[in-house]
Amino acid sequence: MDNPEQGAILRVMTYDTDILIVGGGLNGPALALALAQAGHKVTVIDALAETVRKDAAFDGRGYALALGSQRLLQAIGVWGRVAGNAQPMLEIKVTDGHAGSGPSPFFIHFDHAEIEEGPMGFMVEDRHLRRAFLDAMADAPGITQVSGQKVVAQAVDPGGVSVTLDDGGILTGRLLIGSDGRASGTAMRAGIKRTGWDYGQTGLVCAISHEKPHHGIAHQFFMPPGPLAILPLTGNRCSIVWSERTETAAKINALDDEAYLQVLRPRFGDFLGDIALDGKRFAYPLNLTIANSFVAAEWR
Ligand SMILES: Cc1cc2nc3c(=O)[nH]c(=O)nc-3n(C[C@H](O)[C@H](O)[C@H](O)COP(=O)(O)OP(=O)(O)OC[C@H]3O[C@@H](n4cnc5c(N)ncnc54)[C@H](O)[C@@H]3O)c2cc1C
């Protein structure tokens, strides 16, 4: 080594891992698996215990995965773990409508037969996807999971980064990635600001079972207060994302299950026969939030 000072710096730079990822929801694990496949050592830290993240009744979400996302899951070895719980989306019908008269008979129609690449996408319930990610990470040799520990601080030095956990432990790496959700503390601590606004709408979310088969068709009805999405799940079930103005949504959400269905039925129409709730109901305020930058070279 020509320069003794450089030698000293290199000697102290040993890290617990190559890449620290804060957040083991969806994006964190997907990136961790891809990075591990490329030969990197990755540590994924999540504030929630693994049992909570694997809870079958986690939060009612179902994802419409486009073909590109499905291919990504296949490439990182996750698709085989969720394929049995994935409902192919064969057609998408978009129309407008009014409560009481149901959807208009005129609609825009997308059919998978026209793209000759198989289904247009897949519906996968959040609970199946999260479990598949956790299992895939457990089987990946390059990935260490730290669960039930919150990251409370982070620091950068000339060659790497460190994070402090809520039990006082410190982990070091060469790169820090924040995939800790829409209120990302990692981004905030790195000085990354966000732009966004409230839509004044709330998404009422639930799964329903119905009499007639959905034939893999996804429907989106644009109603005056907001869209109603009816997305096919496995079996005779659909995921409902029903957007209403926030005040109206609060009133609907306060109803008991039968009264809630009575408000939904006239918006829904009768094309799937009678409908019933399948599991719990959820309400999510709808807003836009996007980071102004995806990279912070350094922070103080
Ligand atoms: C009803 C509903 C339907 C949706 N449908 C779709 C859809 O069809 N398609 C789609 O693409 N998206 C959909 N979304 C959005 C989707 O859920 C989010 O985009 C996705 O969850 C973001 O993933 P993520 O990994 O970035 O964050 P999250 O899934 O929010 O995970 C963040 C993780 O970070 C952890 N964490 C946070 N802070 C810390 C900390 N300080 N230390 C350690 N861990 C921490 C949390 O415990 C959590 O596990 C939907 C959302 C809702 C509510």
Coordinates of C-alpha atoms and ligand atoms in Angstrom, one line a residue:
M1 CA 0.0 0.0 0.0
D2 CA 1.6 3.3 -1.2
N3 CA -0.4 5.5 1.1
P4 CA -0.4 4.4 4.8
E5 CA -3.4 6.6 5.6
Q6 CA -5.5 4.9 2.9
G7 CA -4.6 1.5 4.4
A8 CA -5.8 2.6 7.8
I9 CA -9.2 3.7 6.4
L10 CA -9.7 0.5 4.5
R11 CA -8.8 -1.6 7.6
V12 CA -11.6 -0.1 9.7
M13 CA -14.2 -0.4 7.0
T14 CA -15.8 -3.7 7.8
Y15 CA -19.6 -3.9 7.6
D16 CA -22.3 -6.1 9.1
T17 CA -23.8 -6.3 5.6
D18 CA -23.4 -4.8 2.1
I19 CA -26.9 -3.3 2.0
L20 CA -29.2 -2.3 4.8
I21 CA -32.9 -2.3 3.9
V22 CA -35.4 -0.6 6.3
G23 CA -38.9 -2.1 5.7
G24 CA -39.9 -5.6 5.1
G25 CA -43.3 -5.0 3.5
L26 CA -43.4 -5.5 -0.3
N27 CA -40.8 -3.4 -1.9
G28 CA -38.0 -4.1 0.6
P29 CA -38.2 -7.9 0.2
A30 CA -38.5 -7.7 -3.6
L31 CA -35.4 -5.6 -3.8
A32 CA -33.6 -7.8 -1.2
L33 CA -34.2 -10.9 -3.2
A34 CA -33.0 -9.3 -6.4
L35 CA -29.9 -8.0 -4.7
A36 CA -29.1 -11.3 -3.0
Q37 CA -29.5 -13.0 -6.4
A38 CA -26.9 -10.6 -7.7
G39 CA -24.5 -11.8 -5.0
H40 CA -24.9 -9.0 -2.3
K41 CA -25.3 -9.5 1.4
V42 CA -28.5 -7.9 2.5
T43 CA -30.1 -7.2 5.9
V44 CA -33.8 -6.4 6.0
I45 CA -35.1 -4.7 9.2
D46 CA -38.8 -4.4 10.0
A47 CA -40.5 -2.9 13.0
L48 CA -43.2 -5.6 13.0
A49 CA -42.7 -9.1 14.2
E50 CA -42.7 -11.8 11.5
T51 CA -45.9 -13.4 13.0
V52 CA -47.7 -10.1 12.6
R53 CA -46.6 -9.7 9.0
K54 CA -47.7 -13.3 8.3
D55 CA -51.1 -12.8 9.9
A56 CA -53.7 -14.3 7.5
A57 CA -56.1 -11.4 8.3
F58 CA -53.4 -8.7 7.9
D59 CA -55.2 -5.8 6.3
G60 CA -57.6 -6.9 3.6
R61 CA -55.7 -5.6 0.6
G62 CA -55.6 -7.4 -2.8
Y63 CA -53.2 -6.4 -5.5
A64 CA -53.8 -6.1 -9.3
L65 CA -50.4 -7.3 -10.5
A66 CA -49.7 -6.4 -14.1
L67 CA -47.8 -8.9 -16.3
G68 CA -44.5 -7.0 -15.7
S69 CA -44.9 -7.4 -11.9
Q70 CA -45.7 -11.0 -12.3
R71 CA -42.6 -11.5 -14.4
L72 CA -40.5 -9.7 -11.7
L73 CA -41.9 -12.0 -9.0
Q74 CA -41.0 -15.0 -11.2
A75 CA -37.5 -13.7 -11.8
I76 CA -36.8 -13.4 -8.0
G77 CA -38.3 -16.8 -7.2
V78 CA -41.5 -15.6 -5.5
W79 CA -44.2 -16.4 -8.1
G80 CA -44.2 -20.2 -7.5
R81 CA -45.1 -19.4 -3.9
V82 CA -48.2 -17.3 -4.7
A83 CA -49.3 -18.8 -8.1
G84 CA -51.8 -21.1 -6.4
N85 CA -53.6 -18.2 -4.8
A86 CA -53.5 -15.9 -7.8
Q87 CA -56.6 -15.2 -9.9
P88 CA -55.8 -14.6 -13.6
M89 CA -57.4 -11.4 -15.0
L90 CA -58.7 -12.2 -18.4
E91 CA -60.8 -9.2 -19.2
I92 CA -61.2 -5.6 -17.9
K93 CA -64.4 -3.7 -18.4
V94 CA -64.5 0.0 -17.6
T95 CA -67.8 1.9 -17.5
D96 CA -69.7 4.6 -15.6
G97 CA -72.9 4.4 -13.7
H98 CA -75.1 5.7 -10.9
A99 CA -76.3 4.3 -7.6
G100 CA -79.6 2.7 -8.2
S101 CA -79.2 2.0 -11.9
G102 CA -75.9 0.0 -11.6
P103 CA -73.3 0.2 -14.4
S104 CA -74.0 1.6 -17.8
P105 CA -74.4 -1.0 -20.6
F106 CA -71.7 0.9 -22.6
F107 CA -68.2 0.1 -21.6
I108 CA -64.5 0.0 -22.7
H109 CA -63.4 -3.6 -23.0
F110 CA -59.8 -5.0 -22.7
D111 CA -59.5 -8.7 -23.6
H112 CA -56.4 -10.9 -22.9
A113 CA -57.0 -12.7 -26.2
E114 CA -55.9 -9.6 -28.0
I115 CA -52.4 -9.5 -26.5
E116 CA -51.6 -13.2 -26.9
E117 CA -49.4 -13.3 -23.8
G118 CA -51.8 -15.1 -21.4
P119 CA -53.8 -13.2 -18.7
M120 CA -53.6 -9.4 -18.5
G121 CA -52.4 -9.7 -14.9
F122 CA -53.3 -11.4 -11.7
M123 CA -55.1 -10.6 -8.5
V124 CA -53.2 -11.6 -5.4
E125 CA -54.2 -11.0 -1.8
D126 CA -51.7 -9.0 0.2
R127 CA -51.6 -11.7 2.9
H128 CA -50.4 -14.3 0.4
L129 CA -47.9 -12.0 -1.1
R130 CA -46.3 -10.9 2.2
R131 CA -46.1 -14.5 3.4
A132 CA -44.4 -15.5 0.1
F133 CA -41.8 -12.8 0.4
L134 CA -41.0 -13.7 4.0
D135 CA -40.6 -17.4 3.2
A136 CA -38.5 -16.6 0.1
M137 CA -36.2 -14.3 2.1
A138 CA -35.9 -17.0 4.8
D139 CA -34.7 -19.5 2.1
A140 CA -32.2 -17.0 0.5
P141 CA -28.7 -17.5 1.9
G142 CA -27.6 -13.9 1.4
I143 CA -30.4 -12.3 3.4
T144 CA -30.6 -11.7 7.1
Q145 CA -33.9 -10.6 8.6
V146 CA -34.2 -8.5 11.7
S147 CA -37.9 -8.5 12.8
G148 CA -39.7 -6.6 15.5
Q149 CA -37.0 -3.9 15.7
K150 CA -37.6 -0.3 14.7
V151 CA -34.9 1.8 13.1
V152 CA -34.7 5.1 15.1
A153 CA -31.6 6.8 13.7
Q154 CA -29.2 6.6 10.8
A155 CA -25.7 8.1 10.1
V156 CA -23.4 8.2 7.2
D157 CA -19.6 8.2 7.3
P158 CA -17.1 8.5 4.4
G159 CA -17.4 4.8 3.4
G160 CA -20.8 3.6 4.6
V161 CA -23.9 3.9 6.7
S162 CA -25.2 2.8 10.1
V163 CA -28.6 2.5 11.6
T164 CA -29.6 2.5 15.2
L165 CA -32.4 0.1 16.4
D166 CA -34.8 0.8 19.2
D167 CA -33.0 -1.7 21.5
G168 CA -29.8 0.4 21.0
G169 CA -28.1 -2.0 18.6
I170 CA -26.2 -0.6 15.6
L171 CA -25.9 -2.2 12.2
T172 CA -23.6 -1.0 9.5
G173 CA -23.5 -1.4 5.7
R174 CA -22.3 0.2 2.5
L175 CA -25.7 1.4 1.3
L176 CA -29.0 2.2 3.1
I177 CA -32.3 1.7 1.4
G178 CA -35.6 3.0 2.8
S179 CA -38.6 1.0 1.9
D180 CA -40.5 1.9 5.1
G181 CA -43.7 2.9 3.5
R182 CA -45.4 6.2 2.6
A183 CA -44.3 8.0 5.8
S184 CA -40.7 6.8 5.3
G185 CA -38.6 7.8 8.3
T186 CA -35.4 6.8 6.4
A187 CA -36.2 9.4 3.7
M188 CA -37.2 12.0 6.2
R189 CA -33.9 11.6 8.2
A190 CA -32.0 11.8 4.8
G191 CA -33.7 15.2 4.2
I192 CA -35.9 13.9 1.3
K193 CA -39.1 15.9 1.1
R194 CA -42.4 14.7 -0.3
T195 CA -45.1 16.3 -2.5
G196 CA -48.7 15.2 -2.2
W197 CA -52.3 16.1 -1.5
D198 CA -55.5 14.6 -0.1
Y199 CA -58.1 13.5 -2.6
G200 CA -61.0 14.0 -0.1
Q201 CA -62.0 10.4 -0.8
T202 CA -61.8 7.2 1.2
G203 CA -61.5 3.7 -0.2
L204 CA -63.9 1.3 1.4
V205 CA -62.2 -2.1 1.0
C206 CA -63.6 -5.6 1.5
A207 CA -63.8 -9.0 -0.1
I208 CA -67.2 -10.3 -1.2
S209 CA -68.5 -13.7 -2.2
H210 CA -71.1 -14.0 -4.9
E211 CA -73.5 -16.5 -6.5
K212 CA -72.3 -16.4 -10.1
P213 CA -68.8 -16.9 -11.4
H214 CA -66.8 -13.8 -12.3
H215 CA -65.0 -15.5 -15.3
G216 CA -61.8 -13.6 -14.4
I217 CA -63.3 -10.2 -15.4
A218 CA -62.3 -7.1 -13.6
H219 CA -64.8 -4.2 -13.5
Q220 CA -64.2 -0.5 -12.8
F221 CA -67.4 1.6 -12.5
F222 CA -66.8 5.4 -12.5
M223 CA -69.6 6.7 -10.2
P224 CA -70.1 10.4 -9.5
P225 CA -68.4 10.3 -6.0
G226 CA -65.5 8.0 -7.1
P227 CA -64.7 4.7 -8.8
L228 CA -65.9 1.3 -7.7
A229 CA -63.5 -1.5 -8.6
I230 CA -64.7 -5.1 -8.6
L231 CA -61.6 -7.3 -8.9
P232 CA -61.7 -11.1 -9.3
L233 CA -60.2 -13.2 -6.5
T234 CA -59.9 -17.0 -6.5
G235 CA -63.2 -18.9 -6.2
N236 CA -66.5 -17.0 -6.4
R237 CA -65.0 -14.0 -4.6
C238 CA -64.1 -10.4 -5.5
S239 CA -62.0 -7.6 -3.9
I240 CA -64.0 -4.4 -3.7
V241 CA -62.3 -1.0 -3.6
W242 CA -65.2 1.5 -3.4
S243 CA -64.3 5.2 -3.3
E244 CA -66.6 7.7 -1.7
R245 CA -66.2 11.2 -0.5
T246 CA -64.7 11.0 3.0
E247 CA -67.8 12.2 4.9
T248 CA -70.0 9.7 3.0
A249 CA -67.5 6.9 3.5
A250 CA -67.4 7.5 7.3
K251 CA -71.2 7.2 7.4
I252 CA -71.2 4.0 5.3
N253 CA -68.4 2.5 7.3
A254 CA -70.3 3.1 10.5
L255 CA -73.2 0.8 9.3
D256 CA -73.5 -2.8 10.3
D257 CA -72.6 -5.4 7.7
E258 CA -76.1 -5.9 6.2
A259 CA -76.8 -2.2 6.0
Y260 CA -73.4 -1.7 4.3
L261 CA -74.3 -4.3 1.7
Q262 CA -77.6 -2.6 1.1
V263 CA -75.8 0.6 0.1
L264 CA -73.3 -1.4 -2.0
R265 CA -75.8 -3.6 -3.9
P266 CA -77.5 -0.8 -6.0
R267 CA -74.0 0.5 -7.0
F268 CA -72.8 -3.0 -7.8
G269 CA -75.8 -4.3 -9.9
D270 CA -76.9 -7.9 -10.0
F271 CA -74.6 -9.4 -12.7
L272 CA -72.9 -11.7 -10.1
G273 CA -76.1 -12.7 -8.3
D274 CA -76.5 -12.1 -4.6
I275 CA -73.4 -10.9 -2.7
A276 CA -72.2 -11.4 0.8
L277 CA -69.2 -10.1 2.8
D278 CA -66.2 -12.4 3.0
G279 CA -64.1 -11.2 5.9
K280 CA -63.6 -7.9 7.5
R281 CA -64.2 -4.4 6.0
F282 CA -61.5 -1.7 5.9
A283 CA -61.4 2.0 5.1
Y284 CA -58.3 3.8 3.7
P285 CA -58.1 7.6 3.2
L286 CA -56.9 8.2 -0.4
N287 CA -54.1 10.6 -0.9
L288 CA -51.1 11.2 -3.2
T289 CA -47.6 11.2 -1.8
I290 CA -44.4 11.0 -3.8
A291 CA -40.8 11.5 -2.8
N292 CA -39.2 14.6 -4.4
S293 CA -36.0 12.5 -4.9
F294 CA -35.2 8.8 -4.7
V295 CA -31.5 9.3 -3.7
A296 CA -29.7 11.3 -1.1
A297 CA -26.0 11.2 -1.6
E298 CA -25.3 12.2 2.1
W299 CA -27.1 13.7 5.0
R300 CA -26.1 15.1 8.4
Ligands
LIG1 C1 -56.6 -1.0 -0.1 C2 -55.3 -0.9 -0.9 C3 -55.2 -1.4 -2.1 C4 -54.0 -1.3 -2.8 N1 -53.9 -1.9 -4.0 C5 -52.8 -1.8 -4.7 C6 -52.6 -2.4 -6.0 O1 -53.6 -3.0 -6.5 N2 -51.4 -2.3 -6.6 C7 -50.4 -1.7 -6.0 O2 -49.3 -1.7 -6.6 N3 -50.5 -1.1 -4.8 C8 -51.6 -1.2 -4.1 N4 -51.7 -0.6 -2.9 C9 -50.6 0.1 -2.4 C10 -49.6 -0.8 -1.7 O3 -50.1 -1.5 -0.6 C11 -48.3 0.0 -1.3 O4 -47.8 0.7 -2.4 C12 -47.3 -1.0 -0.8 O5 -47.7 -1.7 0.4 C13 -46.0 -0.3 -0.6 O6 -45.0 -1.2 -0.2 P1 -43.8 -0.8 0.6 O7 -43.0 -2.1 0.8 O8 -43.1 0.3 0.0 O9 -44.4 -0.3 2.0 P2 -45.2 -1.1 3.1 O10 -45.9 -2.2 2.5 O11 -46.0 0.0 3.8 O12 -44.2 -1.6 4.1 C14 -43.4 -0.8 4.9 C15 -42.8 -1.6 6.0 O13 -41.8 -0.8 6.7 C16 -41.9 -1.1 8.1 N5 -41.3 0.1 8.8 C17 -41.8 1.4 8.8 N6 -41.0 2.2 9.6 C18 -40.0 1.4 10.1 C19 -38.9 1.7 10.9 N7 -38.6 2.9 11.4 N8 -38.1 0.6 11.2 C20 -38.3 -0.6 10.7 N9 -39.4 -0.9 9.9 C21 -40.2 0.1 9.6 C22 -43.3 -1.3 8.4 O14 -43.5 -2.1 9.5 C23 -43.8 -2.1 7.1 O15 -43.7 -3.5 7.2 C24 -52.9 -0.6 -2.2 C25 -53.0 -0.1 -0.9 C26 -54.2 -0.2 -0.3 C27 -54.3 0.5 1.1

